[in-house]
Amino acid sequence: MQERFRTLRLVLTFLFITLIFSSCADEEVTKAGSRFPNVYSSDDSWLISWYVCGSDLESEYGAASADIEELLETELPPNVRVLILAGGTREWQNDMFRSNVGNLYLYDSDGLHQLDTMKNADMGNARTLENFLRYGRENFSADHNVFVFWDHGGGSAAGVCADERTENMLRLNDIHEAFSAVYGANPAEPPFEVVGFDACLMASYETAAALEGYARYMVASEEMEPGNGWNYDAWVGALAANPAMGGAAIGEVICDTYMTGCVEEDTEEEATLSVIDLARLPALRSAYETYSREALARAGSLSPAFFSALDRAAQRAENYGGNTREMGYANMVDLAGLARETTRELPSGAALVQAVDDTCIYKVHGDYRRRGGGISSYYSYDGDEEGFSVYAEQDAALLSQKCLLYCMIYGEMPEEARDILAASPDTGRIGVLPTTRRNIFGMEAFEDRAVDVDRNGNAVVRLSAAEMDILSSIHCNLLYIGAEEDIILYLGSDVNIDADWDRGIFKDNFDGTWPMLDGHPVFIEVVEEGDDYNLYSIPIKLNGMECNLQVTYSYDDGQYYILGARRGLEKNGMSDRNLIRLKPGDRVTTIHYAMTISGDDEDFMPVEVDTFRIGSHPTVADEEVGDGTYGYMFEFLAPAGESALSSVVTFEIGNGEIMTSVE
């Protein structure tokens, strides 16, 4: 964000010097007609091991305590038990647990019993996870096992379970190593029937690969989960009522009851949950390896055109976790969506789409997450080197995919890529990462690109075929320029331009309106561009708390819909589970970015502009910005987070007329 603000400052200085069921319309359950049969005996015994990292979700909201109370509403038979390790928060919102230890409890047909404590248990440390797994194995025998992680999740790089006291978290390597130390992989007879993540962003290929050989099924969400999370009374109660069900049926019940809860809490629009059959992971891995190797071979020439085509596909596919400069980047993409969008460049993508569909045997999703295939993967939307380095260390990630993203970010081919293309095994890590990046996109050529005005008064920029090959997208940026107030107010970016990619002609679509929240102008950023809807993020303060309002725009009816507010990603990459719906009377403060015209400001800085109370029917709508002077720039975006801005177009609005001029 700061880099873009510096660029804006330079440009402006120059200017002034010069769903739950298939019958429901808004939520869908795929493959809803199938019901998985019982595969075990009703007399079989079950142990559910629940790894509850309370974090700030507990200290601020009491969310872990609420889910534990929910579990305690379930009456268990003697053959179903729940082993709980609870820790990782500064303060518990109940009288049972202590915050300075790991609290070991058992819930069974006789109620809740304290078993022991783990001193100084760091829930973000692999050793704590290993000790809990070993404790369960050595002290409780069961015919079948389920394991559930509870907390924040951050995707394939960040991992899961961020201990609020130590600020450590479990990476995928930690999870794999802990399970391996206690059980050892056994693909034919995995020790766990189900491993689940009641956490955000963990339904990835990399997570599944880390658990291969340790579970038959994985249940997790591609997208961020809302605060209501899984319904423990419902799904544990279903297992208690029918211990003969297998892991697929358990996963189905978790999904269905989760989506029911989302509908009840009005948080269903972006909800996702998947059941992944880990026995089918070898076929998925083979298809993903073939796809990644094909992409790596295409990338070998370091052609910007290929990376831009790949990035355009990633922009069109569903992405998860926010992925804006304001919210932060989780860098997770729907794997089937990415493969589907690249089948023209990479024909092997068709087989990968099919493999994802075969492996994700059941899923639920809200209306604004209906295009996903149920399994995500890491993709570097922002080109952040630190985030990529963490991902590159995860052994579950394909080496070919690491090499592909390395080429895109650093502009050179790693030695490991040559080995992969020579048919070496697709595992391992990349060596030492470079300290500098080679510029292969040449975005400096787009800086301050001249803009014309056509006879209809539209701002127009023209690009050659070679220039378009470099770009993944073109956005527009709008600023309010108040000479009397001595301020330049940045209003954000959008994709609302008239784009002709065949002829290389791009025109403004500005009609004097901009998105407003209950009539108040907002700063807005594009999260995802789709054929039928776009997702946006709006920074606000909601009742004094900084967060991002998530909004969708539907092309079907030309309306905006407010989904709710979340805080941005934490510095450790963890996403916020608490989706807050706006309600009448909420106090909202809009946050923009501004600088003075006359001063020596080097960067745009966040400023609070309007404070108001939400009305009875909060709305976001395109409304007239009013008379005044506005600056407009085309923003040219390339892969790995690179971008450049055109010269400034000036819109003078007065008495309903817009006069366009360029320097």
XYZ file of C-alpha atoms in Angstrom:
663
model
C 0.000 0.000 0.000
C 2.752 2.452 0.906
C 4.571 1.815 -2.398
C 1.412 2.623 -4.344
C 0.884 5.773 -2.264
C 4.416 6.952 -3.055
C 3.706 6.420 -6.749
C 0.463 8.365 -6.418
C 2.329 11.178 -4.700
C 4.834 11.382 -7.551
C 2.086 11.395 -10.160
C 0.101 14.081 -8.342
C 3.175 16.210 -7.685
C 3.808 16.168 -11.416
C 0.173 17.116 -12.025
C 0.253 20.120 -9.714
C 3.603 21.267 -10.858
C 2.356 20.721 -14.213
C -26.424 -22.103 1.066
C -27.519 -25.015 2.519
C -29.583 -27.273 0.395
C -29.999 -27.607 -3.341
C -33.568 -26.325 -3.039
C -32.290 -23.023 -1.617
C -31.447 -20.224 -4.014
C -28.543 -18.702 -2.085
C -26.767 -21.703 -0.588
C -25.974 -24.989 -2.220
C -24.793 -28.423 -1.186
C -23.097 -30.298 -3.997
C -23.750 -33.992 -4.493
C -26.621 -33.560 -2.045
C -28.478 -36.541 -3.450
C -25.822 -38.980 -2.231
C -25.791 -40.249 1.316
C -22.813 -42.230 2.476
C -23.700 -45.668 3.855
C -22.792 -47.021 7.258
C -19.485 -48.860 7.122
C -18.964 -49.916 10.741
C -20.844 -51.588 13.572
C -23.046 -49.613 15.923
C -21.058 -51.174 18.776
C -17.744 -49.731 17.539
C -16.021 -47.250 19.816
C -14.938 -43.713 18.882
C -12.501 -41.204 20.336
C -12.699 -37.589 19.169
C -9.510 -35.688 20.015
C -10.173 -31.947 20.081
C -7.196 -29.569 19.952
C -8.661 -26.252 21.102
C -6.304 -23.291 20.739
C -8.433 -20.560 22.272
C -6.363 -17.547 21.121
C -8.045 -14.139 20.958
C -11.198 -15.881 19.761
C -11.609 -16.970 23.372
C -10.131 -14.022 25.262
C -12.153 -11.459 23.271
C -15.295 -13.364 22.274
C -15.514 -16.511 24.407
C -15.884 -18.535 21.198
C -14.043 -21.649 22.391
C -16.034 -21.757 25.624
C -19.238 -21.429 23.610
C -18.333 -24.411 21.428
C -17.350 -26.489 24.446
C -20.674 -25.635 26.074
C -22.313 -26.647 22.806
C -20.589 -30.030 22.983
C -21.768 -30.537 26.559
C -25.365 -30.381 25.366
C -24.788 -33.715 23.610
C -25.544 -36.927 25.462
C -22.895 -39.506 24.601
C -23.193 -43.286 24.675
C -20.418 -45.268 26.395
C -18.704 -45.985 23.060
C -18.197 -42.328 22.023
C -15.783 -40.116 23.969
C -14.218 -36.688 23.436
C -10.679 -35.941 24.620
C -9.996 -32.194 24.901
C -6.768 -30.225 25.139
C -7.585 -26.543 25.639
C -5.010 -23.770 25.825
C -3.416 -20.984 23.835
C -5.382 -18.015 25.182
C -4.565 -15.249 27.654
C -7.938 -15.558 29.364
C -10.648 -18.207 29.394
C -14.258 -17.065 29.568
C -15.205 -20.000 31.810
C -14.404 -21.201 35.319
C -13.002 -24.592 34.291
C -9.811 -23.824 32.397
C -6.597 -22.078 33.415
C -4.784 -19.899 30.917
C -1.199 -20.804 31.884
C -1.495 -24.541 31.189
C -2.898 -26.986 28.696
C -6.191 -28.247 30.126
C -6.794 -31.959 29.534
C -10.419 -33.040 29.873
C -12.534 -36.018 28.884
C -16.207 -35.791 28.008
C -18.055 -39.106 28.003
C -21.368 -40.648 28.987
C -20.687 -39.698 32.624
C -20.010 -36.039 31.896
C -16.913 -33.817 31.812
C -13.824 -34.871 33.789
C -10.508 -33.137 34.298
C -7.665 -35.549 33.576
C -4.465 -33.565 33.847
C -2.694 -30.368 32.853
C 0.228 -29.744 30.518
C 2.535 -27.131 32.003
C 3.495 -24.276 29.706
C 1.689 -25.928 26.809
C 2.338 -23.906 23.647
C -0.534 -24.761 21.309
C 1.478 -23.386 18.384
C 4.340 -25.818 18.998
C 4.659 -29.211 17.308
C 5.787 -30.822 20.568
C 2.488 -29.935 22.276
C 0.535 -31.463 19.409
C 2.741 -34.548 19.514
C 2.284 -34.918 23.280
C -1.488 -34.662 22.941
C -1.555 -37.258 20.177
C 0.626 -39.573 22.250
C -1.492 -39.051 25.365
C -4.599 -40.045 23.448
C -2.974 -43.103 21.908
C -1.461 -44.373 25.159
C -4.440 -43.762 27.435
C -7.510 -44.414 25.281
C -8.246 -47.261 22.949
C -10.936 -46.913 20.304
C -11.936 -48.633 17.102
C -11.992 -45.292 15.271
C -10.457 -41.879 15.838
C -11.351 -38.327 14.831
C -9.056 -35.342 15.314
C -10.209 -31.704 15.157
C -8.102 -28.533 15.172
C -9.927 -25.454 16.508
C -8.715 -21.856 16.088
C -7.655 -19.353 13.460
C -6.269 -20.706 10.217
C -4.110 -18.960 7.649
C -3.766 -21.350 4.720
C -0.864 -23.353 3.357
C 1.881 -20.941 4.414
C 0.629 -19.575 7.739
C -0.841 -22.819 9.075
C -3.228 -23.052 12.022
C -3.540 -22.607 15.797
C -1.833 -19.340 16.755
C -1.156 -19.410 20.500
C -2.080 -15.983 21.863
C 0.478 -16.207 24.672
C 3.539 -17.331 22.696
C 2.533 -16.041 19.228
C 3.680 -19.361 17.741
C 1.587 -21.327 15.259
C 1.498 -24.795 13.747
C 2.835 -24.947 10.201
C 1.991 -27.890 7.963
C 5.451 -29.349 8.593
C 4.714 -29.275 12.335
C 1.427 -31.111 11.879
C 2.983 -33.770 9.659
C 5.936 -34.289 11.995
C 3.727 -34.613 15.086
C 1.442 -37.203 13.494
C 4.458 -39.049 12.102
C 6.220 -39.162 15.470
C 3.248 -40.798 17.189
C 1.685 -42.956 14.493
C 3.672 -43.188 11.286
C 1.916 -43.011 7.955
C -0.302 -45.939 6.980
C -2.280 -45.186 3.795
C -3.943 -48.613 3.866
C -5.142 -48.292 7.471
C -4.812 -44.661 8.576
C -4.950 -44.088 12.344
C -7.694 -41.456 12.015
C -11.006 -41.739 10.256
C -11.283 -37.951 9.984
C -8.973 -35.020 10.615
C -10.882 -31.748 10.599
C -10.074 -28.059 10.800
C -12.649 -25.836 12.442
C -10.523 -22.955 11.214
C -10.192 -20.683 8.203
C -8.513 -21.418 4.882
C -7.246 -24.960 5.521
C -8.978 -26.984 2.747
C -5.854 -26.941 0.604
C -3.947 -29.499 -1.406
C -0.929 -28.857 0.809
C -2.872 -29.532 4.030
C -4.260 -32.755 2.584
C -0.796 -33.851 1.457
C 0.581 -33.231 4.959
C -2.068 -35.601 6.379
C -1.815 -38.331 3.742
C -1.461 -41.689 5.446
C -2.823 -40.392 8.752
C -6.529 -39.982 7.957
C -9.114 -41.356 5.570
C -10.902 -38.029 5.199
C -10.180 -34.373 5.829
C -12.851 -31.765 6.551
C -11.884 -28.113 6.140
C -12.889 -24.790 4.601
C -11.372 -23.106 1.558
C -12.639 -19.695 2.681
C -12.587 -17.962 6.040
C -15.056 -19.501 8.480
C -17.549 -17.250 10.278
C -17.468 -17.101 14.044
C -20.321 -19.568 14.513
C -18.053 -22.366 13.229
C -18.978 -26.029 13.426
C -22.069 -27.207 15.286
C -20.634 -29.630 17.863
C -23.923 -30.584 19.423
C -25.249 -31.557 15.996
C -22.367 -33.477 14.428
C -21.077 -35.159 17.582
C -24.688 -35.925 18.422
C -25.142 -37.542 15.010
C -22.141 -39.800 15.631
C -23.435 -40.602 19.107
C -26.762 -41.620 17.600
C -25.125 -43.705 14.869
C -21.602 -44.950 15.660
C -21.788 -47.149 12.548
C -21.244 -44.202 10.207
C -17.904 -43.783 8.448
C -15.723 -40.763 7.912
C -17.439 -39.640 4.721
C -20.810 -39.563 6.466
C -19.320 -37.744 9.453
C -17.892 -35.153 7.088
C -21.230 -34.765 5.380
C -22.976 -34.159 8.705
C -20.320 -31.633 9.744
C -20.843 -29.777 6.457
C -24.629 -29.796 6.538
C -24.969 -28.772 10.180
C -22.294 -26.097 9.713
C -24.182 -24.559 6.813
C -27.439 -24.745 8.758
C -25.751 -22.761 11.515
C -24.426 -20.245 9.007
C -27.923 -19.702 7.624
C -29.275 -19.230 11.142
C -26.531 -16.682 11.903
C -26.868 -14.975 8.504
C -23.217 -15.729 7.639
C -23.730 -18.171 4.790
C -22.945 -16.095 1.675
C -19.195 -16.819 1.612
C -19.176 -19.983 3.729
C -17.459 -23.118 2.413
C -16.712 -26.568 3.818
C -15.310 -29.624 2.045
C -14.937 -33.348 2.638
C -11.730 -34.579 1.012
C -11.065 -38.277 0.418
C -7.364 -38.704 1.174
C -7.305 -42.141 -0.467
C -7.714 -40.279 -3.761
C -4.855 -37.900 -3.053
C -2.274 -39.878 -5.102
C -4.362 -39.334 -8.244
C -4.768 -35.653 -7.404
C -1.041 -35.328 -6.773
C -0.259 -36.939 -10.109
C -2.581 -34.554 -11.949
C -1.226 -31.535 -10.057
C 2.378 -32.588 -10.736
C 1.656 -32.948 -14.454
C -0.009 -29.539 -14.511
C 2.781 -27.843 -12.547
C 5.514 -29.430 -14.665
C 3.749 -28.291 -17.827
C 3.506 -24.780 -16.392
C 7.144 -24.853 -15.317
C 8.225 -25.872 -18.807
C 6.272 -22.919 -20.222
C 7.830 -20.632 -17.624
C 11.356 -21.719 -18.479
C 11.801 -18.923 -21.010
C 10.759 -16.410 -18.308
C 8.245 -14.943 -20.737
C 6.106 -12.256 -19.069
C 3.216 -13.268 -21.343
C 2.917 -16.708 -19.759
C 3.026 -15.412 -16.192
C 0.458 -12.752 -17.018
C -1.866 -15.369 -18.519
C -1.420 -17.447 -15.371
C -2.094 -14.429 -13.169
C -5.210 -13.462 -15.126
C -6.478 -16.987 -14.534
C -5.716 -16.701 -10.823
C -7.594 -13.394 -10.707
C -10.647 -14.975 -12.379
C -10.629 -18.020 -10.101
C -12.022 -17.804 -6.594
C -9.441 -16.640 -4.074
C -9.716 -16.858 -0.325
C -8.779 -14.804 2.708
C -9.239 -11.274 1.381
C -6.154 -10.673 -0.782
C -6.085 -6.871 -0.943
C -3.446 -4.340 0.078
C -5.683 -3.151 2.905
C -6.767 -6.559 4.256
C -3.531 -8.439 3.625
C -2.892 -11.489 1.473
C -3.652 -15.094 2.401
C -2.571 -16.092 -1.128
C -4.961 -19.015 -1.532
C -6.635 -19.833 -4.856
C -9.262 -22.397 -5.783
C -7.238 -25.147 -7.458
C -9.941 -26.315 -9.860
C -10.734 -22.717 -10.789
C -7.098 -21.962 -11.585
C -6.771 -25.128 -13.643
C -10.034 -24.491 -15.495
C -9.048 -20.934 -16.378
C -5.677 -22.054 -17.778
C -6.703 -25.010 -19.948
C -5.966 -22.978 -23.067
C -2.358 -22.414 -22.028
C -2.026 -25.659 -20.057
C -4.153 -28.503 -21.481
C -3.334 -30.722 -18.495
C -5.558 -28.421 -16.445
C -8.627 -30.378 -17.570
C -7.363 -33.531 -15.860
C -6.564 -31.535 -12.727
C -10.112 -30.173 -12.593
C -11.429 -33.732 -12.785
C -9.011 -34.937 -10.107
C -10.138 -32.190 -7.727
C -13.770 -33.120 -8.348
C -12.994 -36.785 -7.660
C -11.097 -36.017 -4.453
C -13.538 -33.530 -2.921
C -16.424 -35.926 -2.393
C -18.782 -33.469 -0.702
C -18.947 -29.725 -0.127
C -21.237 -26.898 0.883
C -20.927 -23.270 -0.125
C -22.717 -19.953 -0.025
C -23.974 -18.115 -3.066
C -20.820 -16.021 -3.410
C -18.541 -19.039 -3.257
C -20.334 -21.225 -5.773
C -17.511 -21.462 -8.329
C -14.988 -23.270 -6.133
C -14.044 -26.924 -6.437
C -13.546 -27.542 -2.724
C -9.725 -27.680 -2.647
C -7.416 -24.665 -2.715
C -3.682 -24.206 -3.167
C -1.083 -21.525 -2.567
C -0.655 -18.817 -5.202
C 1.414 -15.675 -4.660
C -0.996 -12.871 -5.528
C 1.172 -10.223 -3.883
C 4.653 -11.556 -4.681
C 5.666 -11.200 -1.039
C 9.053 -12.842 -0.589
C 8.684 -13.545 3.124
C 5.349 -15.308 2.669
C 6.690 -17.302 -0.262
C 9.739 -18.392 1.734
C 7.472 -19.866 4.431
C 5.414 -21.697 1.801
C 8.585 -22.949 0.094
C 9.671 -24.595 3.358
C 6.504 -26.718 3.587
C 7.354 -30.243 2.486
C 3.767 -31.033 1.493
C 3.871 -28.449 -1.307
C 4.954 -29.623 -4.748
C 8.509 -28.653 -5.630
C 7.408 -27.903 -9.196
C 4.848 -25.401 -7.895
C 7.447 -23.784 -5.650
C 9.765 -23.451 -8.649
C 6.999 -21.971 -10.801
C 6.205 -19.259 -8.265
C 9.929 -18.679 -7.698
C 10.297 -17.899 -11.411
C 7.375 -15.479 -11.306
C 8.569 -13.655 -8.183
C 12.327 -13.568 -8.718
C 12.499 -13.575 -12.513
C 14.938 -16.464 -12.730
C 14.896 -20.253 -12.861
C 16.091 -22.112 -9.744
C 18.425 -25.062 -10.159
C 15.763 -27.378 -8.751
C 13.462 -26.490 -11.672
C 15.901 -27.953 -14.153
C 15.970 -31.179 -12.147
C 12.171 -31.296 -12.072
C 11.968 -30.845 -15.834
C 14.482 -33.684 -16.162
C 11.922 -35.949 -14.406
C 13.360 -35.810 -10.880
C 10.902 -36.503 -8.028
C 8.547 -33.602 -7.326
C 9.489 -33.231 -3.669
C 11.936 -31.224 -1.613
C 12.804 -27.630 -0.960
C 14.378 -24.825 -2.933
C 17.847 -23.755 -1.825
C 18.749 -20.282 -0.632
C 16.349 -17.675 -2.007
C 17.789 -14.669 -3.867
C 18.202 -11.348 -2.092
C 17.212 -9.361 -5.188
C 14.554 -9.724 -7.870
C 15.188 -9.614 -11.592
C 12.713 -7.325 -13.353
C 11.050 -9.296 -16.151
C 7.801 -7.317 -16.382
C 9.229 -3.867 -17.028
C 6.406 -2.021 -15.312
C 8.418 1.198 -15.307
C 7.385 1.572 -18.963
C 3.771 1.980 -17.804
C 4.461 4.637 -15.182
C 2.835 7.957 -16.028
C 1.478 6.462 -19.265
C -0.105 9.180 -21.383
C -3.905 9.262 -21.501
C -5.968 10.824 -24.306
C -9.508 12.185 -24.360
C -11.743 10.986 -27.190
C -14.476 13.013 -28.888
C -17.042 11.722 -26.399
C -15.037 13.034 -23.470
C -13.791 9.626 -22.350
C -10.286 9.144 -21.008
C -8.554 6.595 -23.248
C -5.306 4.679 -22.993
C -4.050 2.514 -25.852
C -1.770 -0.479 -25.445
C 0.047 -2.687 -27.914
C -0.346 -6.463 -27.981
C 3.106 -6.825 -26.445
C 2.174 -4.466 -23.624
C -1.088 -6.266 -22.920
C 0.823 -9.543 -22.723
C 2.602 -8.168 -19.669
C -0.546 -7.213 -17.759
C -2.879 -9.349 -15.700
C -5.515 -6.655 -15.145
C -6.280 -2.944 -15.442
C -8.075 -1.049 -12.683
C -9.122 2.570 -12.237
C -8.215 4.799 -9.285
C -10.217 7.830 -8.157
C -9.184 10.795 -5.996
C -10.994 13.865 -4.744
C -8.862 16.999 -5.123
C -10.043 19.758 -2.801
C -8.030 22.923 -3.373
C -9.973 24.941 -0.804
C -9.668 22.176 1.788
C -5.996 21.648 0.808
C -6.524 17.891 0.547
C -6.234 15.002 -1.856
C -8.535 12.192 -0.752
C -7.936 8.740 -2.212
C -11.257 6.966 -2.880
C -9.858 3.593 -3.954
C -9.838 1.393 -7.032
C -12.319 -0.515 -9.163
C -12.530 -2.567 -12.359
C -15.340 -0.457 -13.805
C -13.655 0.456 -17.095
C -14.547 -0.161 -20.733
C -11.822 -2.676 -21.635
C -11.283 -3.931 -25.181
C -8.450 -6.434 -24.867
C -8.737 -7.388 -28.537
C -7.927 -3.888 -29.797
C -5.939 -2.636 -26.823
C -8.297 0.262 -26.080
C -9.261 1.062 -22.496
C -11.702 3.847 -21.602
C -12.969 5.269 -18.360
C -16.509 4.414 -17.335
C -16.756 7.246 -14.826
C -20.251 8.717 -14.653
C -19.845 10.915 -11.600
C -20.770 8.176 -9.131
C -18.797 6.080 -6.648
C -19.781 3.439 -4.082
C -21.190 4.906 -0.873
C -22.276 3.350 2.416
C -25.604 4.798 3.510
C -24.790 7.847 1.401
C -21.222 8.312 2.669
C -18.251 7.997 0.258
C -15.921 5.072 1.027
C -12.485 3.834 0.077
C -12.950 0.584 -1.840
C -10.668 -2.137 -3.236
C -11.362 -5.081 -5.518
C -10.911 -8.492 -3.872
C -12.055 -10.722 -6.723
C -13.229 -10.209 -10.297
C -15.836 -12.656 -11.581
C -18.098 -13.031 -14.587
C -21.256 -12.738 -12.486
C -20.108 -10.873 -9.383
C -17.182 -8.946 -7.924
C -16.064 -8.888 -4.305
C -14.896 -5.676 -2.637
C -13.349 -4.589 0.657
C -14.049 -1.270 2.422
C -11.936 -0.225 5.454
C -14.035 1.191 8.292
C -14.193 1.492 12.033
C -17.185 -0.420 13.332
C -18.127 0.637 16.848
C -14.514 1.742 17.316
C -12.860 -1.398 15.898
C -10.862 -1.240 12.672
C -12.096 -3.803 10.179
C -12.974 -4.320 6.537
C -16.529 -4.350 5.260
C -16.934 -7.097 2.674
C -19.281 -6.266 -0.175
C -20.295 -8.022 -3.370
C -21.564 -6.489 -6.593
C -23.925 -8.647 -8.656
C -23.941 -8.221 -12.423
C -27.346 -9.910 -12.559
C -29.198 -7.006 -10.945
C -26.530 -4.293 -10.718
C -26.766 -4.163 -6.922
C -24.249 -4.237 -4.068
C -24.785 -6.600 -1.145
C -23.131 -6.230 2.265
C -21.759 -9.535 3.570
C -20.311 -8.352 6.874
C -17.164 -6.956 8.475
C -13.921 -8.671 9.461
C -10.600 -7.538 10.781
C -7.691 -7.859 8.350
C -5.126 -10.644 8.436
C -2.832 -10.656 11.443
C 0.898 -10.137 10.942
C 1.338 -13.889 11.361
C -1.027 -14.514 8.434
C -3.966 -15.720 10.518
C -7.412 -14.660 9.341
C -10.273 -13.376 11.445
C -13.164 -15.787 11.981
C -15.487 -13.184 13.435
C -17.804 -12.027 10.633
C -19.883 -9.137 11.979
C -23.200 -8.251 10.386
C -24.135 -4.576 10.346
C -27.154 -3.715 12.441
C -29.162 -0.512 12.876
C -27.477 1.891 15.250
C -23.930 0.631 14.673
C -21.418 3.488 14.685
C -19.352 3.514 11.491
C -16.366 5.693 10.659
C -15.137 5.646 7.070
C -11.375 5.381 6.567
C -9.737 6.968 3.542
C -6.176 7.870 2.635
C -5.200 11.494 2.230
C -2.425 14.050 1.885
C -2.282 17.822 1.716
C -1.749 19.659 -1.553
C 0.485 22.361 -0.115
C 2.425 20.331 2.433
C 5.474 18.109 2.292
C 3.610 14.812 2.702
C 5.499 11.917 1.161
C 2.788 9.307 1.564
C -0.957 9.068 1.753
C -1.957 8.464 5.360
C -5.148 6.904 6.764
C -7.708 9.466 7.854
C -11.126 9.133 9.449
C -13.648 11.043 7.359
C -17.325 10.468 8.224
C -18.814 9.045 11.413
C -22.478 8.080 11.385
C -25.031 5.577 12.636
C -26.140 2.740 10.393
C -29.768 2.987 9.342
C -32.463 0.341 9.397
C -31.479 -0.974 5.962
C -27.720 -0.453 5.438
C -26.829 -0.259 1.768
C -23.861 0.250 -0.503
C -24.796 1.911 -3.783
C -23.218 3.969 -6.544
C -24.195 7.571 -5.816
C -23.200 10.952 -7.190
C -19.934 12.232 -5.752
C -20.985 15.870 -6.131
C -19.437 18.906 -7.741
C -15.685 19.283 -7.557
C -12.373 18.228 -9.025
C -11.477 14.557 -9.263
C -8.327 12.783 -10.366
C -8.554 9.500 -12.270
C -5.766 7.093 -13.155
C -5.574 3.773 -14.899
C -3.673 1.238 -12.810
C -1.755 -1.423 -14.735
C -1.273 -4.654 -12.778
C 1.264 -7.399 -13.454
C 1.945 -10.705 -11.653
C 3.611 -10.876 -8.231
C 1.942 -7.694 -7.010
C 3.642 -5.300 -9.426
C 1.714 -2.266 -10.688
C 2.052 1.158 -12.308
C -0.177 4.217 -12.714
C -1.018 6.285 -15.764
C -0.853 10.053 -15.864
C -3.730 11.809 -14.124
C -7.001 12.567 -15.859
C -8.943 15.479 -14.351
C -12.724 15.373 -14.085
C -14.383 18.696 -13.304
C -17.957 18.080 -12.173
C -20.428 20.941 -12.031
C -24.192 21.141 -12.434
C -24.368 17.524 -13.523
C -21.772 17.942 -16.283
C -18.380 16.202 -16.393
C -15.500 17.925 -18.168
C -12.498 15.701 -18.872
C -8.978 17.014 -19.363
C -5.419 15.706 -19.396
C -2.073 17.444 -19.117
